[in-house]
Amino acid sequence: MERRDLYDENRQLLNKTIEKGEKIPTGCFILVVMAFIENQEGKYLVQKRSELKGGEWSFTGGHPKHGESSLDGVKTEVLEELGIISENPVLFKSIRGEDAFCDMYAIKQDIYLSSIVKQDEEVSDVMFCTKEEIDKLFEEGKFKKGHYMMFQEYLKYKKENNI
């Protein structure tokens, strides 16, 4: 079974772990990572979650495993879910939620859809979308809300940094 590290409210690593799916103890936090992969055309790689995971469109993300750093965790998630080695993920924002710290990474990388090897338990489809296409998927209720909200943070980061 997959283990996750626990952190305190100041993001200090505790000497505690939980199993994947186990309830997060009160006062403890886990780590979540999110990858926004953008190609040179300014399109974003999105993935349709498997029906087991809700079937919505989303971005690549997950939870680092016990002992993994945030950066290693985002690289692992991209590799596991898409079969892609991510090039130079850049941490652009970290937020603290109710029971998790979420690190958001920007990845500028050209990827051929034909080179993607989907992890079937997690991902049923992949495609590149413009911002407007992602907006439309969200408006139609087909895009995971939390991921869409984090995407807005990515767009804000890009605007503030003229990227």
C-alpha positions as a Markdown table, in Angstrom:
| # | Residue | x | y | z |
|---|---|---|---|---|
| 1 | Met | 0.0 | 0.0 | 0.0 |
| 2 | Glu | 1.1 | 3.5 | -0.7 |
| 3 | Arg | 2.2 | 5.7 | 2.2 |
| 4 | Arg | 2.0 | 9.5 | 2.5 |
| 5 | Asp | 4.0 | 11.7 | 4.8 |
| 6 | Leu | 2.2 | 14.0 | 7.3 |
| 7 | Tyr | 3.1 | 17.6 | 8.0 |
| 8 | Asp | 2.2 | 20.1 | 10.7 |
| 9 | Glu | 0.5 | 23.5 | 10.0 |
| 10 | Asn | 3.9 | 25.1 | 9.3 |
| 11 | Arg | 4.7 | 22.4 | 6.7 |
| 12 | Gln | 7.2 | 20.8 | 9.0 |
| 13 | Leu | 7.6 | 17.1 | 8.3 |
| 14 | Leu | 6.2 | 15.0 | 11.1 |
| 15 | Asn | 7.6 | 11.5 | 11.8 |
| 16 | Lys | 4.2 | 10.1 | 10.8 |
| 17 | Thr | 2.6 | 8.6 | 7.7 |
| 18 | Ile | -0.8 | 7.4 | 6.6 |
| 19 | Glu | -1.9 | 4.9 | 4.0 |
| 20 | Lys | -3.5 | 6.1 | 0.8 |
| 21 | Gly | -7.2 | 6.6 | 1.4 |
| 22 | Glu | -6.8 | 6.8 | 5.2 |
| 23 | Lys | -8.4 | 9.8 | 7.0 |
| 24 | Ile | -6.0 | 12.6 | 7.6 |
| 25 | Pro | -5.6 | 13.1 | 11.4 |
| 26 | Thr | -6.8 | 16.5 | 12.8 |
| 27 | Gly | -4.1 | 19.1 | 12.8 |
| 28 | Cys | -2.1 | 17.2 | 10.2 |
| 29 | Phe | -1.6 | 17.9 | 6.5 |
| 30 | Ile | -0.6 | 15.9 | 3.4 |
| 31 | Leu | 1.1 | 17.2 | 0.3 |
| 32 | Val | -0.6 | 17.5 | -3.1 |
| 33 | Val | 1.2 | 18.4 | -6.4 |
| 34 | Met | -0.3 | 19.7 | -9.6 |
| 35 | Ala | 1.3 | 20.0 | -13.1 |
| 36 | Phe | 0.3 | 22.5 | -15.7 |
| 37 | Ile | 2.0 | 21.2 | -18.9 |
| 38 | Glu | 2.0 | 23.8 | -21.7 |
| 39 | Asn | 3.4 | 23.3 | -25.2 |
| 40 | Gln | 5.0 | 25.9 | -27.5 |
| 41 | Glu | 1.6 | 26.6 | -29.1 |
| 42 | Gly | 0.2 | 27.7 | -25.7 |
| 43 | Lys | -2.1 | 24.7 | -25.4 |
| 44 | Tyr | -2.4 | 22.8 | -22.1 |
| 45 | Leu | -2.2 | 19.0 | -21.7 |
| 46 | Val | -5.4 | 17.8 | -19.9 |
| 47 | Gln | -6.4 | 14.3 | -19.0 |
| 48 | Lys | -9.8 | 12.7 | -18.6 |
| 49 | Arg | -9.9 | 10.9 | -15.3 |
| 50 | Ser | -10.9 | 7.2 | -15.4 |
| 51 | Glu | -14.6 | 6.5 | -14.6 |
| 52 | Leu | -13.3 | 5.1 | -11.3 |
| 53 | Lys | -11.9 | 8.6 | -10.5 |
| 54 | Gly | -15.0 | 10.5 | -11.6 |
| 55 | Gly | -14.5 | 10.8 | -15.4 |
| 56 | Glu | -13.9 | 14.5 | -15.4 |
| 57 | Trp | -11.2 | 16.4 | -17.3 |
| 58 | Ser | -8.3 | 17.6 | -15.2 |
| 59 | Phe | -4.6 | 18.4 | -15.0 |
| 60 | Thr | -2.0 | 15.9 | -13.9 |
| 61 | Gly | -1.5 | 15.7 | -10.2 |
| 62 | Gly | -1.5 | 13.6 | -7.1 |
| 63 | His | 0.3 | 12.9 | -3.8 |
| 64 | Pro | 4.0 | 12.4 | -3.3 |
| 65 | Lys | 4.8 | 9.1 | -1.8 |
| 66 | His | 6.5 | 8.7 | 1.6 |
| 67 | Gly | 10.0 | 10.1 | 1.4 |
| 68 | Glu | 9.4 | 12.0 | -1.8 |
| 69 | Ser | 9.9 | 15.8 | -2.1 |
| 70 | Ser | 7.3 | 17.9 | -3.8 |
| 71 | Leu | 9.5 | 18.2 | -7.0 |
| 72 | Asp | 10.1 | 14.4 | -7.1 |
| 73 | Gly | 6.4 | 13.9 | -6.5 |
| 74 | Val | 5.3 | 16.0 | -9.5 |
| 75 | Lys | 7.8 | 14.2 | -11.7 |
| 76 | Thr | 6.6 | 10.8 | -10.5 |
| 77 | Glu | 2.9 | 11.7 | -11.1 |
| 78 | Val | 3.6 | 12.9 | -14.7 |
| 79 | Leu | 5.6 | 9.7 | -15.3 |
| 80 | Glu | 3.1 | 7.4 | -13.7 |
| 81 | Glu | 0.0 | 8.9 | -15.2 |
| 82 | Leu | 1.3 | 9.8 | -18.7 |
| 83 | Gly | 4.6 | 7.9 | -19.2 |
| 84 | Ile | 6.4 | 11.3 | -19.7 |
| 85 | Ile | 9.6 | 12.5 | -18.2 |
| 86 | Ser | 8.9 | 16.1 | -17.2 |
| 87 | Glu | 11.5 | 18.7 | -18.1 |
| 88 | Asn | 12.2 | 21.4 | -15.5 |
| 89 | Pro | 9.1 | 21.7 | -13.5 |
| 90 | Val | 8.9 | 25.2 | -11.9 |
| 91 | Leu | 7.1 | 25.6 | -8.6 |
| 92 | Phe | 5.1 | 28.8 | -9.0 |
| 93 | Lys | 2.7 | 28.6 | -6.1 |
| 94 | Ser | 2.1 | 26.8 | -2.9 |
| 95 | Ile | -1.1 | 27.0 | -0.9 |
| 96 | Arg | -2.4 | 25.6 | 2.3 |
| 97 | Gly | -5.9 | 24.1 | 2.4 |
| 98 | Glu | -7.9 | 22.5 | 5.1 |
| 99 | Asp | -5.8 | 19.4 | 5.3 |
| 100 | Ala | -3.2 | 19.7 | 2.5 |
| 101 | Phe | -0.5 | 21.8 | 1.1 |
| 102 | Cys | -0.7 | 22.0 | -2.7 |
| 103 | Asp | 2.3 | 22.8 | -4.8 |
| 104 | Met | 1.6 | 23.9 | -8.3 |
| 105 | Tyr | 4.2 | 23.4 | -11.1 |
| 106 | Ala | 4.5 | 24.9 | -14.5 |
| 107 | Ile | 6.0 | 22.7 | -17.2 |
| 108 | Lys | 6.8 | 24.1 | -20.6 |
| 109 | Gln | 7.3 | 21.0 | -22.8 |
| 110 | Asp | 6.3 | 19.8 | -26.2 |
| 111 | Ile | 4.8 | 16.4 | -26.0 |
| 112 | Tyr | 3.4 | 14.2 | -28.7 |
| 113 | Leu | 0.0 | 12.7 | -27.8 |
| 114 | Ser | 1.2 | 9.5 | -29.5 |
| 115 | Ser | 4.1 | 9.2 | -27.0 |
| 116 | Ile | 1.8 | 9.3 | -24.0 |
| 117 | Val | 1.3 | 6.0 | -22.1 |
| 118 | Lys | -1.8 | 6.4 | -20.0 |
| 119 | Gln | -2.1 | 4.8 | -16.6 |
| 120 | Asp | -5.5 | 3.1 | -17.2 |
| 121 | Glu | -6.6 | 3.2 | -13.6 |
| 122 | Glu | -6.1 | 6.9 | -13.5 |
| 123 | Val | -6.5 | 8.3 | -17.1 |
| 124 | Ser | -8.9 | 7.4 | -19.9 |
| 125 | Asp | -8.0 | 10.1 | -22.4 |
| 126 | Val | -5.6 | 13.0 | -23.0 |
| 127 | Met | -5.7 | 16.1 | -25.3 |
| 128 | Phe | -4.3 | 19.5 | -25.7 |
| 129 | Cys | -6.7 | 22.4 | -25.1 |
| 130 | Thr | -6.7 | 26.2 | -25.4 |
| 131 | Lys | -7.6 | 28.2 | -22.3 |
| 132 | Glu | -11.0 | 28.8 | -24.0 |
| 133 | Glu | -11.6 | 25.1 | -24.5 |
| 134 | Ile | -10.8 | 24.4 | -20.9 |
| 135 | Asp | -13.2 | 27.2 | -19.9 |
| 136 | Lys | -15.9 | 25.6 | -22.0 |
| 137 | Leu | -15.3 | 22.2 | -20.5 |
| 138 | Phe | -15.7 | 23.7 | -17.0 |
| 139 | Glu | -18.8 | 25.6 | -17.9 |
| 140 | Glu | -20.3 | 22.3 | -19.2 |
| 141 | Gly | -19.5 | 20.6 | -15.9 |
| 142 | Lys | -16.9 | 18.4 | -17.5 |
| 143 | Phe | -13.8 | 19.7 | -15.8 |
| 144 | Lys | -12.8 | 19.1 | -12.2 |
| 145 | Lys | -13.6 | 22.3 | -10.2 |
| 146 | Gly | -10.5 | 22.3 | -8.0 |
| 147 | His | -8.2 | 21.8 | -10.9 |
| 148 | Tyr | -9.9 | 24.6 | -12.8 |
| 149 | Met | -9.5 | 26.9 | -9.9 |
| 150 | Met | -5.8 | 26.1 | -9.7 |
| 151 | Phe | -5.5 | 26.7 | -13.4 |
| 152 | Gln | -6.7 | 30.2 | -12.8 |
| 153 | Glu | -3.7 | 30.6 | -10.4 |
| 154 | Tyr | -1.4 | 29.4 | -13.2 |
| 155 | Leu | -2.9 | 31.9 | -15.6 |
| 156 | Lys | -2.5 | 34.7 | -13.0 |
| 157 | Tyr | 1.2 | 33.6 | -12.5 |
| 158 | Lys | 1.8 | 33.7 | -16.3 |
| 159 | Lys | 0.2 | 37.2 | -16.6 |
| 160 | Glu | 2.2 | 38.6 | -13.6 |
| 161 | Asn | 5.4 | 37.2 | -15.0 |
| 162 | Asn | 4.8 | 38.1 | -18.7 |
| 163 | Ile | 5.1 | 34.4 | -19.6 |
